[in-house]
């Protein structure tokens, strides 16, 4: 787990490759969510820590195909 300075959030960057759905289920199992990017600062933090690795976000079009929303909204 990694924290961002000045933030109350913790981030888990896993090296295990899974599908978006499996990643979401794993987060939910520990009462967590896939990341929602709320600011440029947070985007820069995630990008820097991930170092070019693949990252799943809580951004989805599951409800309506082609209409992307943050799951937290």
CSV table of N, CA and C in Angstrom, one decimal:
chain,number,residue,atom,x,y,z
A,1,UNK,N,0.8,-1.2,0.0
A,1,UNK,CA,0.0,0.0,0.0
A,1,UNK,C,0.9,1.2,0.0
A,2,UNK,N,0.4,2.2,-0.8
A,2,UNK,CA,1.2,3.5,-0.9
A,2,UNK,C,0.2,4.6,-0.6
A,3,UNK,N,0.7,5.7,0.1
A,3,UNK,CA,-0.1,6.8,0.3
A,3,UNK,C,0.5,8.0,-0.4
A,4,UNK,N,-0.4,8.9,-0.8
A,4,UNK,CA,0.1,10.2,-1.5
A,4,UNK,C,0.1,11.2,-0.4
A,5,UNK,N,1.2,12.0,-0.4
A,5,UNK,CA,1.4,13.0,0.6
A,5,UNK,C,0.2,14.0,0.5
A,6,UNK,N,-0.4,14.3,1.6
A,6,UNK,CA,-1.5,15.3,1.6
A,6,UNK,C,-2.8,14.7,1.3
A,7,UNK,N,-2.9,13.3,1.1
A,7,UNK,CA,-4.1,12.7,0.8
A,7,UNK,C,-4.5,11.7,1.9
A,8,UNK,N,-5.8,11.4,2.0
A,8,UNK,CA,-6.3,10.4,3.0
A,8,UNK,C,-6.5,9.1,2.3
A,9,UNK,N,-6.1,8.9,1.1
A,9,UNK,CA,-6.3,7.7,0.3
A,9,UNK,C,-5.0,6.8,0.4
A,10,UNK,N,-5.2,5.5,0.3
A,10,UNK,CA,-4.1,4.5,0.1
A,10,UNK,C,-4.3,3.9,-1.3
A,11,UNK,N,-3.2,3.5,-1.9
A,11,UNK,CA,-3.2,2.9,-3.2
A,11,UNK,C,-2.5,1.6,-3.2
A,12,UNK,N,-3.1,0.6,-3.8
A,12,UNK,CA,-2.4,-0.7,-3.9
A,12,UNK,C,-2.1,-0.9,-5.4
A,13,UNK,N,-0.8,-1.0,-5.7
A,13,UNK,CA,-0.3,-1.3,-7.0
A,13,UNK,C,0.1,-2.8,-7.1
A,14,UNK,N,-0.7,-3.6,-7.7
A,14,UNK,CA,-0.4,-5.1,-7.8
A,14,UNK,C,0.4,-5.4,-9.0
A,15,UNK,N,1.2,-6.4,-8.9
A,15,UNK,CA,2.0,-6.9,-10.1
A,15,UNK,C,1.2,-8.0,-10.8
A,16,UNK,N,0.1,-8.4,-10.2
A,16,UNK,CA,-0.7,-9.5,-10.7
A,16,UNK,C,-1.6,-9.0,-11.8
A,17,UNK,N,-1.5,-9.6,-13.0
A,17,UNK,CA,-2.4,-9.1,-14.1
A,17,UNK,C,-3.8,-9.8,-14.0
A,18,UNK,N,-4.8,-9.0,-14.0
A,18,UNK,CA,-6.2,-9.5,-13.9
A,18,UNK,C,-7.0,-8.7,-14.8
A,19,UNK,N,-8.3,-9.1,-15.0
A,19,UNK,CA,-9.2,-8.3,-15.8
A,19,UNK,C,-9.7,-7.2,-15.0
A,20,UNK,N,-10.4,-6.2,-15.6
A,20,UNK,CA,-11.0,-5.1,-14.9
A,20,UNK,C,-12.0,-5.6,-13.9
A,21,UNK,N,-12.8,-6.5,-14.3
A,21,UNK,CA,-13.9,-7.1,-13.4
A,21,UNK,C,-13.2,-7.8,-12.2
A,22,UNK,N,-12.2,-8.6,-12.4
A,22,UNK,CA,-11.6,-9.3,-11.3
A,22,UNK,C,-10.9,-8.3,-10.4
A,23,UNK,N,-10.3,-7.3,-10.9
A,23,UNK,CA,-9.7,-6.2,-10.1
A,23,UNK,C,-10.7,-5.5,-9.2
A,24,UNK,N,-11.8,-5.2,-9.8
A,24,UNK,CA,-12.9,-4.6,-9.1
A,24,UNK,C,-13.4,-5.5,-8.0
A,25,UNK,N,-13.6,-6.8,-8.2
A,25,UNK,CA,-14.1,-7.7,-7.2
A,25,UNK,C,-13.0,-7.8,-6.1
A,26,UNK,N,-11.7,-7.8,-6.4
A,26,UNK,CA,-10.7,-7.9,-5.4
A,26,UNK,C,-10.7,-6.7,-4.5
A,27,UNK,N,-10.9,-5.5,-5.1
A,27,UNK,CA,-11.0,-4.3,-4.3
A,27,UNK,C,-12.2,-4.3,-3.4
A,28,UNK,N,-13.4,-4.7,-4.0
A,28,UNK,CA,-14.6,-4.8,-3.2
A,28,UNK,C,-14.5,-5.7,-2.0
A,29,UNK,N,-13.7,-6.8,-2.2
A,29,UNK,CA,-13.6,-7.8,-1.2
A,29,UNK,C,-12.8,-7.3,0.1
A,30,UNK,N,-12.1,-6.2,-0.1
A,30,UNK,CA,-11.4,-5.6,1.0
A,30,UNK,C,-11.9,-4.2,1.3
A,31,UNK,N,-13.2,-4.0,0.9
A,31,UNK,CA,-13.9,-2.8,1.1
A,31,UNK,C,-13.2,-1.6,0.5
A,32,UNK,N,-12.7,-1.7,-0.7
A,32,UNK,CA,-12.0,-0.7,-1.4
A,32,UNK,C,-12.6,-0.6,-2.8
A,33,UNK,N,-12.1,0.4,-3.6
A,33,UNK,CA,-12.6,0.7,-4.9
A,33,UNK,C,-11.4,0.9,-5.9
A,34,UNK,N,-11.6,0.6,-7.1
A,34,UNK,CA,-10.6,1.0,-8.1
A,34,UNK,C,-10.5,2.5,-8.1
A,35,UNK,N,-9.3,3.0,-8.4
A,35,UNK,CA,-9.0,4.5,-8.2
A,35,UNK,C,-9.9,5.3,-9.1
A,36,UNK,N,-10.4,6.4,-8.6
A,36,UNK,CA,-11.0,7.5,-9.3
A,36,UNK,C,-10.1,8.7,-9.3
A,37,UNK,N,-9.7,9.2,-10.4
A,37,UNK,CA,-8.8,10.3,-10.5
A,37,UNK,C,-9.6,11.6,-10.4
A,38,UNK,N,-9.3,12.3,-9.3
A,38,UNK,CA,-10.0,13.6,-9.0
A,38,UNK,C,-9.3,14.8,-9.3
A,39,UNK,N,-8.0,14.7,-9.6
A,39,UNK,CA,-7.2,15.9,-9.9
A,39,UNK,C,-6.0,15.6,-10.7
A,40,UNK,N,-5.4,16.7,-11.3
A,40,UNK,CA,-4.2,16.5,-12.1
A,40,UNK,C,-3.1,16.0,-11.1
A,41,UNK,N,-3.0,16.4,-9.9
A,41,UNK,CA,-2.0,16.0,-8.9
A,41,UNK,C,-2.1,14.5,-8.7
A,42,UNK,N,-3.4,14.0,-8.6
A,42,UNK,CA,-3.6,12.6,-8.3
A,42,UNK,C,-3.2,11.8,-9.6
A,43,UNK,N,-3.5,12.3,-10.8
A,43,UNK,CA,-3.2,11.6,-12.0
A,43,UNK,C,-1.7,11.5,-12.1
A,44,UNK,N,-1.0,12.6,-11.8
A,44,UNK,CA,0.5,12.6,-11.9
A,44,UNK,C,1.1,11.6,-10.9
A,45,UNK,N,0.5,11.5,-9.7
A,45,UNK,CA,1.0,10.6,-8.7
A,45,UNK,C,0.8,9.1,-9.1
A,46,UNK,N,-0.4,8.8,-9.6
A,46,UNK,CA,-0.6,7.4,-10.1
A,46,UNK,C,0.3,7.1,-11.3
A,47,UNK,N,0.5,8.0,-12.2
A,47,UNK,CA,1.3,7.8,-13.3
A,47,UNK,C,2.8,7.6,-12.9
A,48,UNK,N,3.2,8.4,-12.0
A,48,UNK,CA,4.6,8.3,-11.5
A,48,UNK,C,4.9,6.9,-10.8
A,49,UNK,N,4.0,6.6,-9.9
A,49,UNK,CA,4.1,5.3,-9.1
A,49,UNK,C,4.0,4.1,-10.0
A,50,UNK,N,3.1,4.2,-11.0
A,50,UNK,CA,2.9,3.0,-11.9
A,50,UNK,C,4.0,2.8,-12.8
A,51,UNK,N,4.8,3.9,-13.1
A,51,UNK,CA,5.9,3.9,-14.0
A,51,UNK,C,5.7,3.1,-15.3
A,52,UNK,N,4.6,3.5,-15.9
A,52,UNK,CA,4.3,2.9,-17.3
A,52,UNK,C,3.6,1.6,-17.2
A,53,UNK,N,3.4,1.0,-16.0
A,53,UNK,CA,2.7,-0.2,-15.9
A,53,UNK,C,1.2,-0.1,-16.2
A,54,UNK,N,0.5,-1.1,-16.5
A,54,UNK,CA,-0.9,-1.1,-16.8
A,54,UNK,C,-1.7,-0.9,-15.5
A,55,UNK,N,-2.6,0.0,-15.5
A,55,UNK,CA,-3.4,0.4,-14.3
A,55,UNK,C,-4.9,0.3,-14.6
A,56,UNK,N,-5.7,-0.3,-13.8
A,56,UNK,CA,-7.1,-0.3,-13.9
A,56,UNK,C,-7.7,0.9,-13.1
A,57,UNK,N,-8.6,1.6,-13.7
A,57,UNK,CA,-9.2,2.8,-13.1
A,57,UNK,C,-10.7,2.4,-12.8
A,58,UNK,N,-11.3,3.2,-12.0
A,58,UNK,CA,-12.8,3.0,-11.7
A,58,UNK,C,-13.6,3.8,-12.7
A,59,UNK,N,-13.2,3.7,-14.0
A,59,UNK,CA,-13.9,4.4,-15.1
A,59,UNK,C,-14.5,3.3,-16.0
A,60,UNK,N,-15.8,3.4,-16.2
A,60,UNK,CA,-16.5,2.3,-16.9
A,60,UNK,C,-17.6,2.8,-17.8
A,61,UNK,N,-18.0,1.9,-18.7
A,61,UNK,CA,-19.2,2.1,-19.6
A,61,UNK,C,-20.1,0.9,-19.4
A,62,UNK,N,-20.0,0.2,-18.3
A,62,UNK,CA,-20.8,-1.0,-18.1
A,62,UNK,C,-22.3,-0.7,-18.1
A,63,UNK,N,-22.7,0.4,-17.5
A,63,UNK,CA,-24.2,0.8,-17.5
A,63,UNK,C,-24.7,1.1,-18.9
A,64,UNK,N,-24.0,1.9,-19.6
A,64,UNK,CA,-24.4,2.3,-21.0
A,64,UNK,C,-23.2,2.3,-21.9
A,65,UNK,N,-23.2,1.4,-22.8
A,65,UNK,CA,-22.1,1.2,-23.8
A,65,UNK,C,-21.7,2.5,-24.4
A,66,UNK,N,-20.4,2.9,-24.3
A,66,UNK,CA,-20.0,4.2,-24.9
A,66,UNK,C,-20.1,5.4,-24.0
A,67,UNK,N,-20.8,5.3,-22.9
A,67,UNK,CA,-21.0,6.4,-22.0
A,67,UNK,C,-20.1,6.1,-20.8
A,68,UNK,N,-19.0,6.8,-20.7
A,68,UNK,CA,-18.0,6.5,-19.7
A,68,UNK,C,-18.2,7.4,-18.4
A,69,UNK,N,-18.3,6.7,-17.3
A,69,UNK,CA,-18.4,7.5,-16.0
A,69,UNK,C,-17.5,6.9,-15.0
A,70,UNK,N,-17.2,7.7,-14.0
A,70,UNK,CA,-16.5,7.2,-12.8
A,70,UNK,C,-17.5,6.5,-11.9
A,71,UNK,N,-17.1,5.3,-11.5
A,71,UNK,CA,-18.0,4.5,-10.6
A,71,UNK,C,-18.4,5.2,-9.4
A,72,UNK,N,-17.6,6.1,-8.9
A,72,UNK,CA,-17.9,6.8,-7.7
A,72,UNK,C,-18.9,7.9,-7.9
A,73,UNK,N,-19.3,8.2,-9.1
A,73,UNK,CA,-20.3,9.3,-9.3
A,73,UNK,C,-21.7,8.7,-9.4
